[in-house]
Protein backbone atom coordinates (compact mmCIF):
# COMPACT_ATOMS: atom_id res chain seq x y z
CA UNK A 1 0.00 0.00 0.00
CA UNK A 2 1.10 3.58 -0.43
CA UNK A 3 1.45 4.36 3.25
CA UNK A 4 4.39 2.10 3.89
CA UNK A 5 7.31 3.39 5.86
CA UNK A 6 9.36 4.38 2.84
CA UNK A 7 6.66 6.58 1.37
CA UNK A 8 6.03 8.23 4.71
CA UNK A 9 9.69 8.95 5.11
CA UNK A 10 9.85 10.40 1.62
CA UNK A 11 6.86 12.63 2.23
CA UNK A 12 8.23 13.89 5.53
CA UNK A 13 11.51 14.65 3.86
CA UNK A 14 9.58 16.44 1.11
CA UNK A 15 7.75 18.58 3.66
CA UNK A 16 11.02 19.40 5.40
CA UNK A 17 12.74 20.34 2.13
CA UNK A 18 9.80 22.42 0.98
CA UNK A 19 9.63 24.35 4.25
CA UNK A 20 13.39 24.85 4.17
CA UNK A 21 13.25 26.25 0.63
CA UNK A 22 10.26 28.46 1.35
CA UNK A 23 11.59 29.93 4.58
CA UNK A 24 15.13 30.57 3.35
CA UNK A 25 14.02 31.92 -0.04
CA UNK A 26 11.41 34.22 1.52
CA UNK A 27 13.99 35.54 4.00
CA UNK A 28 16.54 36.08 1.23
CA UNK A 29 13.79 37.54 -0.95
CA UNK A 30 13.08 40.12 1.77
CA UNK A 31 16.77 40.92 2.13
CA UNK A 32 16.60 42.10 -1.48
CA UNK A 33 12.92 42.98 -1.81
CA UNK A 34 12.53 45.13 1.32
CA UNK A 35 15.17 47.69 0.28
CA UNK A 36 13.79 47.57 -3.27
CA UNK A 37 10.25 48.22 -2.04
CA UNK A 38 11.40 51.07 0.20
CA UNK A 39 13.30 52.60 -2.71
CA UNK A 40 10.25 52.35 -4.98
CA UNK A 41 7.89 53.82 -2.37
CA UNK A 42 10.23 56.67 -1.41
CA UNK A 43 11.39 57.68 -4.88
CA UNK A 44 7.95 57.36 -6.54
CA UNK A 45 5.83 60.32 -7.62
CA UNK A 46 3.98 60.61 -4.29
CA UNK A 47 6.91 59.42 -2.20
CA UNK A 48 8.74 61.42 0.45
CA UNK A 49 11.72 61.93 -1.84
CA UNK A 50 10.59 61.77 -5.47
CA UNK A 51 13.36 60.82 -7.90
CA UNK A 52 11.60 60.11 -11.22
CA UNK A 53 14.61 58.72 -13.11
CA UNK A 54 15.75 56.43 -10.31
CA UNK A 55 12.17 55.25 -9.80
CA UNK A 56 11.75 54.52 -13.50
CA UNK A 57 14.96 52.45 -13.65
CA UNK A 58 14.03 50.23 -10.70
CA UNK A 59 10.40 50.14 -11.79
CA UNK A 60 11.43 48.70 -15.17
CA UNK A 61 13.93 46.22 -13.68
CA UNK A 62 11.24 45.02 -11.27
CA UNK A 63 8.72 44.62 -14.07
CA UNK A 64 11.14 42.70 -16.28
CA UNK A 65 12.08 40.30 -13.49
CA UNK A 66 8.47 39.80 -12.58
CA UNK A 67 7.40 39.04 -16.11
CA UNK A 68 9.91 36.23 -16.68
CA UNK A 69 7.93 32.98 -16.16
CA UNK A 70 9.36 31.09 -13.20
CA UNK A 71 9.97 27.94 -15.21
CA UNK A 72 12.14 29.91 -17.64
CA UNK A 73 13.93 31.71 -14.79
CA UNK A 74 14.74 28.34 -13.23
CA UNK A 75 16.59 27.30 -16.36
CA UNK A 76 18.09 30.71 -17.13
CA UNK A 77 19.84 31.01 -13.78
CA UNK A 78 21.32 27.51 -13.72
CA UNK A 79 24.86 28.85 -14.36
CA UNK A 80 24.44 31.32 -11.50
CA UNK A 81 23.06 28.59 -9.24
CA UNK A 82 26.05 26.36 -10.07
CA UNK A 83 28.42 29.21 -9.28
CA UNK A 84 26.81 29.93 -5.90
CA UNK A 85 25.74 26.50 -4.62
CA UNK A 86 27.95 24.19 -6.65
CA UNK A 87 25.16 22.21 -8.32
CA UNK A 88 21.87 22.94 -10.04
CA UNK A 89 19.50 20.43 -8.41
CA UNK A 90 18.20 19.81 -4.90
CA UNK A 91 16.57 22.15 -2.38
CA UNK A 92 19.67 24.29 -1.69
CA UNK A 93 20.10 25.01 -5.39
CA UNK A 94 16.41 25.90 -5.81
CA UNK A 95 16.82 28.70 -3.28
CA UNK A 96 18.69 30.79 -5.88
CA UNK A 97 15.93 31.03 -8.54
CA UNK A 98 13.26 31.19 -5.81
CA UNK A 99 14.94 34.18 -4.22
CA UNK A 100 15.34 35.91 -7.57
CA UNK A 101 11.67 35.35 -8.36
CA UNK A 102 10.52 36.39 -4.89
CA UNK A 103 12.55 39.60 -4.57
CA UNK A 104 10.77 41.74 -7.22
CA UNK A 105 7.40 40.36 -6.11
CA UNK A 106 8.21 41.23 -2.51
CA UNK A 107 9.48 44.63 -3.63
CA UNK A 108 6.06 45.42 -5.11
CA UNK A 109 4.27 44.16 -2.02
CA UNK A 110 6.42 46.33 0.23
CA UNK A 111 5.97 49.33 -2.08
CA UNK A 112 2.20 49.03 -1.97
CA UNK A 113 2.18 48.54 1.83
CA UNK A 114 4.24 51.66 2.40
CA UNK A 115 2.11 53.69 0.02
CA UNK A 116 -0.93 52.96 2.17
CA UNK A 117 0.49 54.95 5.09
CA UNK A 118 -1.59 58.06 5.78
CA UNK A 119 0.09 61.07 4.22
CA UNK A 120 -0.94 63.28 7.15
CA UNK A 121 1.17 61.23 9.55
CA UNK A 122 4.18 61.59 7.26
CA UNK A 123 3.62 65.36 7.17
CA UNK A 124 3.42 65.44 10.95
CA UNK A 125 6.85 63.78 11.11
CA UNK A 126 8.20 66.20 8.49
CA UNK A 127 6.88 69.11 10.51
CA UNK A 128 8.90 67.77 13.48
CA UNK A 129 12.06 67.95 11.41
CA UNK A 130 12.40 64.22 10.72
CA UNK A 131 14.90 63.08 8.10
CA UNK A 132 13.80 60.79 5.29
CA UNK A 133 15.59 57.91 7.01
CA UNK A 134 13.73 58.56 10.27
CA UNK A 135 10.43 58.74 8.41
CA UNK A 136 11.14 55.39 6.74
CA UNK A 137 12.10 53.63 9.96
CA UNK A 138 9.83 55.28 12.50
CA UNK A 139 6.78 56.13 10.45
CA UNK A 140 6.49 54.14 7.21
CA UNK A 141 7.67 50.71 8.40
CA UNK A 142 6.00 51.08 11.79
CA UNK A 143 2.63 52.24 10.51
CA UNK A 144 2.58 49.73 7.65
CA UNK A 145 3.60 46.75 9.75
CA UNK A 146 0.25 44.94 9.54
CA UNK A 147 0.17 45.26 5.79
CA UNK A 148 3.83 44.20 5.62
CA UNK A 149 3.11 41.14 7.74
CA UNK A 150 0.21 40.15 5.52
CA UNK A 151 2.62 40.66 2.61
CA UNK A 152 5.03 38.15 4.18
CA UNK A 153 2.21 35.63 4.39
CA UNK A 154 1.21 36.14 0.77
CA UNK A 155 4.84 36.01 -0.35
CA UNK A 156 5.37 32.69 1.43
CA UNK A 157 2.34 31.23 -0.29
CA UNK A 158 3.64 32.39 -3.66
CA UNK A 159 7.15 31.07 -2.99
CA UNK A 160 5.63 27.75 -1.93
CA UNK A 161 3.84 27.53 -5.26
CA UNK A 162 7.04 28.34 -7.13
CA UNK A 163 9.01 25.82 -5.10
CA UNK A 164 6.69 23.05 -6.28
CA UNK A 165 7.39 24.07 -9.87
CA UNK A 166 11.11 23.58 -9.30
CA UNK A 167 10.36 19.85 -9.13
CA UNK A 168 10.54 19.83 -12.92
CA UNK A 169 14.32 20.24 -12.81
CA UNK A 170 14.82 18.11 -9.70
CA UNK A 171 14.42 20.93 -7.25
CA UNK A 172 13.56 18.74 -4.29
CA UNK A 173 10.64 19.05 -1.91
CA UNK A 174 7.00 18.08 -2.38
CA UNK A 175 6.75 19.36 -5.95
CA UNK A 176 9.61 17.12 -6.93
CA UNK A 177 7.81 14.12 -5.45
CA UNK A 178 4.56 15.02 -7.15
CA UNK A 179 6.23 15.27 -10.55
CA UNK A 180 8.39 12.16 -10.17
CA UNK A 181 5.58 9.92 -8.96
CA UNK A 182 2.52 11.52 -10.44
CA UNK A 183 3.84 12.58 -13.82
CA UNK A 184 6.68 10.21 -14.66
CA UNK A 185 5.33 7.08 -12.92
CA UNK A 186 1.57 7.66 -13.21
CA UNK A 187 1.20 7.16 -9.44
CA UNK A 188 -1.80 9.38 -9.02
CA UNK A 189 -2.28 8.62 -5.34
CA UNK A 190 1.09 9.96 -4.25
CA UNK A 191 0.62 12.97 -6.46
CA UNK A 192 -2.73 13.72 -4.85
CA UNK A 193 -1.29 13.29 -1.38
CA UNK A 194 1.53 15.72 -2.08
CA UNK A 195 -0.91 18.22 -3.52
CA UNK A 196 -3.10 17.92 -0.44
CA UNK A 197 -0.05 18.49 1.77
CA UNK A 198 0.92 21.56 -0.30
CA UNK A 199 -2.57 22.97 0.05
CA UNK A 200 -2.51 22.27 3.79
CA UNK A 201 0.87 24.02 4.14
CA UNK A 202 -0.44 27.15 2.39
CA UNK A 203 -3.48 27.13 4.66
CA UNK A 204 -1.37 26.80 7.80
CA UNK A 205 1.02 29.58 6.74
CA UNK A 206 -1.92 31.81 5.85
CA UNK A 207 -3.63 31.09 9.17
CA UNK A 208 -0.52 31.80 11.24
CA UNK A 209 0.22 34.99 9.30
CA UNK A 210 -3.28 36.40 9.63
CA UNK A 211 -3.52 35.57 13.32
CA UNK A 212 -0.21 37.26 13.95
CA UNK A 213 -1.25 40.33 11.96
CA UNK A 214 -4.51 40.63 13.90
CA UNK A 215 -2.67 40.29 17.20
CA UNK A 216 -0.16 43.09 16.60
CA UNK A 217 -2.66 45.51 15.03
CA UNK A 218 -3.31 48.42 17.38
CA UNK A 219 -5.95 50.12 15.27
CA UNK A 220 -8.84 48.07 16.58
CA UNK A 221 -10.47 48.86 19.88
CA UNK B 1 11.65 92.98 14.49
CA UNK B 2 8.73 90.76 13.85
CA UNK B 3 8.71 87.27 15.29
CA UNK B 4 7.12 85.81 12.21
CA UNK B 5 6.69 87.64 8.96
CA UNK B 6 5.10 86.54 5.71
CA UNK B 7 6.40 88.71 2.92
CA UNK B 8 4.44 88.84 -0.36
CA UNK B 9 3.75 85.11 -0.41
CA UNK B 10 2.35 83.74 -3.64
CA UNK B 11 1.44 80.18 -4.44
CA UNK B 12 0.29 78.90 -7.80
CA UNK B 13 -0.75 75.37 -8.59
CA UNK B 14 -0.52 74.03 -12.11
CA UNK B 15 -3.54 71.94 -13.01
CA UNK B 16 -5.02 70.62 -16.23
CA UNK B 17 -7.07 73.80 -16.57
CA UNK B 18 -3.97 75.96 -16.30
CA UNK B 19 -2.56 77.92 -13.42
CA UNK B 20 -4.56 78.33 -10.26
CA UNK B 21 -3.54 81.06 -7.88
CA UNK B 22 -4.02 79.77 -4.33
CA UNK B 23 -2.31 82.66 -2.57
CA UNK B 24 -1.61 86.08 -3.94
CA UNK B 25 0.63 88.60 -2.32
CA UNK B 26 0.10 87.67 1.32
CA UNK B 27 1.96 89.76 3.87
CA UNK B 28 1.46 89.86 7.62
CA UNK B 29 3.43 89.91 10.83
CA UNK B 30 2.92 87.97 14.04
CA UNK B 31 4.35 89.29 17.28
CA UNK B 32 6.06 87.10 19.82
CA UNK B 33 3.66 85.66 22.38
CA UNK B 34 0.47 86.52 20.55
CA UNK B 35 -2.27 84.26 19.27
CA UNK B 36 -2.89 85.17 15.67
CA UNK B 37 -5.84 83.88 13.70
CA UNK B 38 -6.30 83.46 9.99
CA UNK B 39 -9.91 82.95 9.08
CA UNK B 40 -11.53 82.09 5.79
CA UNK B 41 -14.05 79.78 4.19
CA UNK B 42 -12.95 76.52 2.68
CA UNK B 43 -10.98 77.10 -0.48
CA UNK B 44 -9.73 80.48 0.72
CA UNK B 45 -6.16 79.20 0.83
CA UNK B 46 -5.72 78.97 4.61
CA UNK B 47 -4.14 75.54 4.69
CA UNK B 48 -1.83 76.36 1.81
CA UNK B 49 -0.77 79.48 3.67
CA UNK B 50 0.04 77.75 6.94
CA UNK B 51 1.87 74.97 5.07
CA UNK B 52 4.00 77.57 3.32
CA UNK B 53 5.22 78.75 6.71
CA UNK B 54 7.07 75.53 7.57
CA UNK B 55 7.58 74.73 3.91
CA UNK B 56 5.47 71.62 3.76
CA UNK B 57 4.44 73.55 0.67
CA UNK B 58 6.93 75.65 -1.28
CA UNK B 59 5.63 79.13 -2.10
CA UNK B 60 5.95 80.17 -5.76
CA UNK B 61 7.36 83.50 -4.68
CA UNK B 62 7.75 85.60 -1.57
CA UNK B 63 9.26 84.46 1.69
CA UNK B 64 8.66 83.70 5.34
CA UNK B 65 10.90 85.25 7.97
CA UNK B 66 11.05 83.49 11.30
CA UNK B 67 12.92 85.60 13.85
CA UNK B 68 14.33 87.65 10.97
CA UNK B 69 15.70 84.60 9.22
CA UNK B 70 14.31 83.52 5.88
CA UNK B 71 12.86 80.02 6.01
CA UNK B 72 12.95 79.81 2.24
CA UNK B 73 16.70 80.17 1.90
CA UNK B 74 17.45 77.27 4.24
CA UNK B 75 19.07 74.03 3.11
CA UNK B 76 17.19 70.79 3.78
CA UNK B 77 19.28 70.19 6.90
CA UNK B 78 18.83 73.71 8.26
CA UNK B 79 15.12 73.52 7.53
CA UNK B 80 14.77 70.34 9.59
CA UNK B 81 16.47 72.05 12.49
CA UNK B 82 14.26 75.11 12.17
CA UNK B 83 11.12 72.99 11.92
CA UNK B 84 11.74 71.70 15.44
CA UNK B 85 11.08 75.23 16.67
CA UNK B 86 7.86 75.40 14.64
CA UNK B 87 5.34 72.85 15.86
CA UNK B 88 2.21 71.94 13.98
CA UNK B 89 -1.11 70.33 14.90
CA UNK B 90 -3.68 69.17 12.41
CA UNK B 91 -7.41 68.79 11.90
CA UNK B 92 -7.14 65.01 11.78
CA UNK B 93 -4.52 64.81 14.55
CA UNK B 94 -2.13 62.70 12.43
CA UNK B 95 -1.09 60.40 15.26
CA UNK B 96 0.75 57.16 14.60
CA UNK B 97 -1.92 54.50 14.93
CA UNK B 98 0.52 51.68 15.70
CA UNK B 99 2.26 53.55 18.51
CA UNK B 100 0.95 53.99 22.03
CA UNK B 101 0.07 57.47 23.24
CA UNK B 102 3.34 57.66 25.17
CA UNK B 103 5.38 56.58 22.15
CA UNK B 104 3.59 59.13 19.98
CA UNK B 105 4.68 61.88 22.34
CA UNK B 106 8.20 60.40 22.42
CA UNK B 107 8.50 60.57 18.62
CA UNK B 108 9.82 64.14 18.26
CA UNK B 109 12.34 63.45 21.03
CA UNK B 110 13.54 60.36 19.17
CA UNK B 111 13.76 62.41 16.00
CA UNK B 112 15.88 64.96 17.85
CA UNK B 113 18.25 62.14 18.76
CA UNK B 114 17.11 60.94 22.21
CA UNK B 115 17.26 57.25 23.09
CA UNK B 116 13.88 55.51 23.13
CA UNK B 117 13.97 55.07 26.90
CA UNK B 118 14.91 58.68 27.69
CA UNK B 119 12.34 59.89 25.19
CA UNK B 120 9.62 57.88 26.89
CA UNK B 121 10.53 59.16 30.32
CA UNK B 122 10.40 62.74 29.13
CA UNK B 123 7.17 62.16 27.26
CA UNK B 124 5.37 61.60 30.57
CA UNK B 125 5.85 65.26 31.52
CA UNK B 126 4.07 66.44 28.42
CA UNK B 127 1.21 64.01 28.83
CA UNK B 128 0.74 65.41 32.31
CA UNK B 129 0.84 68.94 30.93
CA UNK B 130 -2.12 68.20 28.66
CA UNK B 131 -4.00 66.32 31.39
CA UNK B 132 -4.06 62.74 30.10
CA UNK B 133 -1.23 60.82 31.80
CA UNK B 134 -3.72 58.00 32.43
CA UNK B 135 -3.90 57.35 28.67
CA UNK B 136 -0.15 56.81 28.25
CA UNK B 137 -0.44 53.14 27.35
CA UNK B 138 -3.60 53.44 25.28
CA UNK B 139 -3.50 53.52 21.49
CA UNK B 140 -4.92 56.39 19.43
CA UNK B 141 -7.82 54.27 18.13
CA UNK B 142 -9.06 53.98 21.72
CA UNK B 143 -9.27 57.75 22.25
CA UNK B 144 -11.94 60.37 21.59
CA UNK B 145 -11.23 63.26 19.21
CA UNK B 146 -10.50 65.66 22.04
CA UNK B 147 -8.09 63.21 23.66
CA UNK B 148 -6.35 62.64 20.33
CA UNK B 149 -5.80 66.37 19.91
CA UNK B 150 -4.40 66.51 23.46
CA UNK B 151 -1.91 63.82 22.50
CA UNK B 152 -1.01 65.83 19.40
CA UNK B 153 -0.49 68.91 21.57
CA UNK B 154 1.67 66.94 24.03
CA UNK B 155 3.66 65.67 21.06
CA UNK B 156 4.20 69.17 19.76
CA UNK B 157 5.23 70.44 23.21
CA UNK B 158 7.87 67.70 23.34
CA UNK B 159 9.87 69.46 20.64
CA UNK B 160 9.84 72.61 22.76
CA UNK B 161 8.64 74.89 19.95
CA UNK B 162 8.59 78.68 19.88
CA UNK B 163 5.81 78.85 17.33
CA UNK B 164 2.80 76.58 17.01
CA UNK B 165 0.84 76.28 13.78
CA UNK B 166 -2.72 75.02 14.16
CA UNK B 167 -4.29 73.86 10.92
CA UNK B 168 -8.05 73.65 11.62
CA UNK B 169 -7.10 71.98 14.89
CA UNK B 170 -10.62 72.04 16.31
CA UNK B 171 -12.65 71.55 13.15
CA UNK B 172 -13.21 67.85 13.75
CA UNK B 173 -14.34 68.41 17.34
CA UNK B 174 -17.72 69.19 18.90
CA UNK B 175 -18.29 72.68 20.39
CA UNK B 176 -17.63 71.67 23.98
CA UNK B 177 -14.42 69.80 23.17
CA UNK B 178 -13.37 72.70 20.95
CA UNK B 179 -13.66 75.03 23.92
CA UNK B 180 -11.53 72.71 26.07
CA UNK B 181 -8.83 72.40 23.42
CA UNK B 182 -8.79 76.17 22.90
CA UNK B 183 -8.44 76.66 26.65
CA UNK B 184 -5.49 74.27 26.60
CA UNK B 185 -3.90 76.21 23.72
CA UNK B 186 -4.34 79.45 25.64
CA UNK B 187 -2.69 77.79 28.64
CA UNK B 188 0.37 76.70 26.74
CA UNK B 189 0.57 80.11 25.11
CA UNK B 190 0.78 81.66 28.60
CA UNK B 191 2.76 78.97 30.39
CA UNK B 192 5.41 78.25 27.76
CA UNK B 193 5.27 81.57 25.92
CA UNK B 194 4.58 79.79 22.64
CA UNK B 195 3.35 82.04 19.86
CA UNK B 196 0.34 80.51 18.13
CA UNK B 197 -0.91 80.86 14.59
CA UNK B 198 -4.41 79.48 14.15
CA UNK B 199 -6.07 78.67 10.87
CA UNK B 200 -9.82 78.27 11.10
CA UNK B 201 -13.13 78.77 9.33
CA UNK B 202 -14.97 79.40 12.58
CA UNK B 203 -15.39 82.92 13.97
CA UNK B 204 -16.14 81.40 17.37
CA UNK B 205 -12.59 80.07 17.53
CA UNK B 206 -11.15 83.47 16.68
CA UNK B 207 -13.40 85.17 19.20
CA UNK B 208 -12.52 82.72 21.92
CA UNK B 209 -8.76 82.75 21.70
CA UNK B 210 -7.14 85.11 19.18
CA UNK B 211 -5.59 88.50 19.83
CA UNK B 212 -5.50 89.54 16.21
CA UNK B 213 -7.04 88.11 13.09
CA UNK B 214 -6.58 88.24 9.34
CA UNK B 215 -9.39 87.49 6.90
CA UNK B 216 -8.50 85.43 3.88
CA UNK B 217 -10.72 85.17 0.82
CA UNK B 218 -9.89 83.80 -2.61
CA UNK B 219 -6.21 83.62 -1.72
CA UNK B 220 -6.03 87.30 -0.76
CA UNK B 221 -5.69 88.90 2.62
CA UNK B 222 -8.76 91.14 2.85
CA UNK B 223 -8.54 92.65 6.30
CA UNK B 224 -6.41 92.44 9.40
CA UNK B 225 -7.24 93.80 12.83
CA UNK B 226 -7.55 93.06 16.51
CA UNK B 227 -10.38 90.63 17.16
CA UNK B 228 -12.31 93.25 19.11
CA UNK B 229 -12.11 95.79 16.31
CA UNK B 230 -12.95 93.31 13.61
CA UNK B 231 -16.09 92.20 15.41
CA UNK B 232 -17.14 95.75 16.17
CA UNK B 233 -16.31 97.35 12.84
CA UNK B 234 -15.71 94.92 10.00
CA UNK B 235 -14.51 96.96 7.05
CA UNK B 236 -14.69 94.49 4.21
CA UNK B 237 -17.49 92.42 2.75
CA UNK B 238 -15.42 89.30 3.38
CA UNK B 239 -15.29 89.98 7.12
CA UNK B 240 -18.96 90.90 7.27
CA UNK B 241 -19.85 87.70 5.47
CA UNK B 242 -17.92 85.59 7.99
CA UNK B 243 -19.54 87.40 10.91
CA UNK B 244 -22.95 86.87 9.34
CA UNK B 245 -22.34 83.14 8.97
CA UNK B 246 -21.47 82.97 12.61
CA UNK B 247 -24.68 84.79 13.59
CA UNK B 248 -26.67 82.31 11.54
CA UNK B 249 -24.92 79.49 13.35
CA UNK B 250 -25.71 80.98 16.72
CA UNK B 251 -29.36 81.47 15.81
CA UNK B 252 -29.55 77.91 14.63
CA UNK B 253 -28.06 76.68 17.87
CA UNK B 254 -30.52 78.74 19.86
CA UNK B 255 -33.37 77.41 17.78
CA UNK B 256 -32.25 73.88 18.51
CA UNK B 257 -31.97 74.61 22.21
Coordinates of C-alpha atoms in Angstrom, one line a residue, chain B residues 29-193:
Chain B
X29 CA 3.4 89.9 10.8
X30 CA 2.9 88.0 14.0
X31 CA 4.4 89.3 17.3
X32 CA 6.1 87.1 19.8
X33 CA 3.7 85.7 22.4
X34 CA 0.5 86.5 20.6
X35 CA -2.3 84.3 19.3
X36 CA -2.9 85.2 15.7
X37 CA -5.8 83.9 13.7
X38 CA -6.3 83.5 10.0
X39 CA -9.9 83.0 9.1
X40 CA -11.5 82.1 5.8
X41 CA -14.0 79.8 4.2
X42 CA -13.0 76.5 2.7
X43 CA -11.0 77.1 -0.5
X44 CA -9.7 80.5 0.7
X45 CA -6.2 79.2 0.8
X46 CA -5.7 79.0 4.6
X47 CA -4.1 75.5 4.7
X48 CA -1.8 76.4 1.8
X49 CA -0.8 79.5 3.7
X50 CA 0.0 77.7 6.9
X51 CA 1.9 75.0 5.1
X52 CA 4.0 77.6 3.3
X53 CA 5.2 78.8 6.7
X54 CA 7.1 75.5 7.6
X55 CA 7.6 74.7 3.9
X56 CA 5.5 71.6 3.8
X57 CA 4.4 73.6 0.7
X58 CA 6.9 75.7 -1.3
X59 CA 5.6 79.1 -2.1
X60 CA 5.9 80.2 -5.8
X61 CA 7.4 83.5 -4.7
X62 CA 7.8 85.6 -1.6
X63 CA 9.3 84.5 1.7
X64 CA 8.7 83.7 5.3
X65 CA 10.9 85.3 8.0
X66 CA 11.1 83.5 11.3
X67 CA 12.9 85.6 13.8
X68 CA 14.3 87.6 11.0
X69 CA 15.7 84.6 9.2
X70 CA 14.3 83.5 5.9
X71 CA 12.9 80.0 6.0
X72 CA 13.0 79.8 2.2
X73 CA 16.7 80.2 1.9
X74 CA 17.5 77.3 4.2
X75 CA 19.1 74.0 3.1
X76 CA 17.2 70.8 3.8
X77 CA 19.3 70.2 6.9
X78 CA 18.8 73.7 8.3
X79 CA 15.1 73.5 7.5
X80 CA 14.8 70.3 9.6
X81 CA 16.5 72.0 12.5
X82 CA 14.3 75.1 12.2
X83 CA 11.1 73.0 11.9
X84 CA 11.7 71.7 15.4
X85 CA 11.1 75.2 16.7
X86 CA 7.9 75.4 14.6
X87 CA 5.3 72.8 15.9
X88 CA 2.2 71.9 14.0
X89 CA -1.1 70.3 14.9
X90 CA -3.7 69.2 12.4
X91 CA -7.4 68.8 11.9
X92 CA -7.1 65.0 11.8
X93 CA -4.5 64.8 14.6
X94 CA -2.1 62.7 12.4
X95 CA -1.1 60.4 15.3
X96 CA 0.8 57.2 14.6
X97 CA -1.9 54.5 14.9
X98 CA 0.5 51.7 15.7
X99 CA 2.3 53.5 18.5
X100 CA 0.9 54.0 22.0
X101 CA 0.1 57.5 23.2
X102 CA 3.3 57.7 25.2
X103 CA 5.4 56.6 22.1
X104 CA 3.6 59.1 20.0
X105 CA 4.7 61.9 22.3
X106 CA 8.2 60.4 22.4
X107 CA 8.5 60.6 18.6
X108 CA 9.8 64.1 18.3
X109 CA 12.3 63.5 21.0
X110 CA 13.5 60.4 19.2
X111 CA 13.8 62.4 16.0
X112 CA 15.9 65.0 17.9
X113 CA 18.3 62.1 18.8
X114 CA 17.1 60.9 22.2
X115 CA 17.3 57.3 23.1
X116 CA 13.9 55.5 23.1
X117 CA 14.0 55.1 26.9
X118 CA 14.9 58.7 27.7
X119 CA 12.3 59.9 25.2
X120 CA 9.6 57.9 26.9
X121 CA 10.5 59.2 30.3
X122 CA 10.4 62.7 29.1
X123 CA 7.2 62.2 27.3
X124 CA 5.4 61.6 30.6
X125 CA 5.9 65.3 31.5
X126 CA 4.1 66.4 28.4
X127 CA 1.2 64.0 28.8
X128 CA 0.7 65.4 32.3
X129 CA 0.8 68.9 30.9
X130 CA -2.1 68.2 28.7
X131 CA -4.0 66.3 31.4
X132 CA -4.1 62.7 30.1
X133 CA -1.2 60.8 31.8
X134 CA -3.7 58.0 32.4
X135 CA -3.9 57.3 28.7
X136 CA -0.2 56.8 28.3
X137 CA -0.4 53.1 27.4
X138 CA -3.6 53.4 25.3
X139 CA -3.5 53.5 21.5
X140 CA -4.9 56.4 19.4
X141 CA -7.8 54.3 18.1
X142 CA -9.1 54.0 21.7
X143 CA -9.3 57.8 22.2
X144 CA -11.9 60.4 21.6
X145 CA -11.2 63.3 19.2
X146 CA -10.5 65.7 22.0
X147 CA -8.1 63.2 23.7
X148 CA -6.3 62.6 20.3
X149 CA -5.8 66.4 19.9
X150 CA -4.4 66.5 23.5
X151 CA -1.9 63.8 22.5
X152 CA -1.0 65.8 19.4
X153 CA -0.5 68.9 21.6
X154 CA 1.7 66.9 24.0
X155 CA 3.7 65.7 21.1
X156 CA 4.2 69.2 19.8
X157 CA 5.2 70.4 23.2
X158 CA 7.9 67.7 23.3
X159 CA 9.9 69.5 20.6
X160 CA 9.8 72.6 22.8
X161 CA 8.6 74.9 19.9
X162 CA 8.6 78.7 19.9
X163 CA 5.8 78.9 17.3
X164 CA 2.8 76.6 17.0
X165 CA 0.8 76.3 13.8
X166 CA -2.7 75.0 14.2
X167 CA -4.3 73.9 10.9
X168 CA -8.1 73.6 11.6
X169 CA -7.1 72.0 14.9
X170 CA -10.6 72.0 16.3
X171 CA -12.7 71.6 13.1
X172 CA -13.2 67.8 13.8
X173 CA -14.3 68.4 17.3
X174 CA -17.7 69.2 18.9
X175 CA -18.3 72.7 20.4
X176 CA -17.6 71.7 24.0
X177 CA -14.4 69.8 23.2
X178 CA -13.4 72.7 20.9
X179 CA -13.7 75.0 23.9
X180 CA -11.5 72.7 26.1
X181 CA -8.8 72.4 23.4
X182 CA -8.8 76.2 22.9
X183 CA -8.4 76.7 26.7
X184 CA -5.5 74.3 26.6
X185 CA -3.9 76.2 23.7
X186 CA -4.3 79.5 25.6
X187 CA -2.7 77.8 28.6
X188 CA 0.4 76.7 26.7
X189 CA 0.6 80.1 25.1
X190 CA 0.8 81.7 28.6
X191 CA 2.8 79.0 30.4
X192 CA 5.4 78.2 27.8
X193 CA 5.3 81.6 25.9

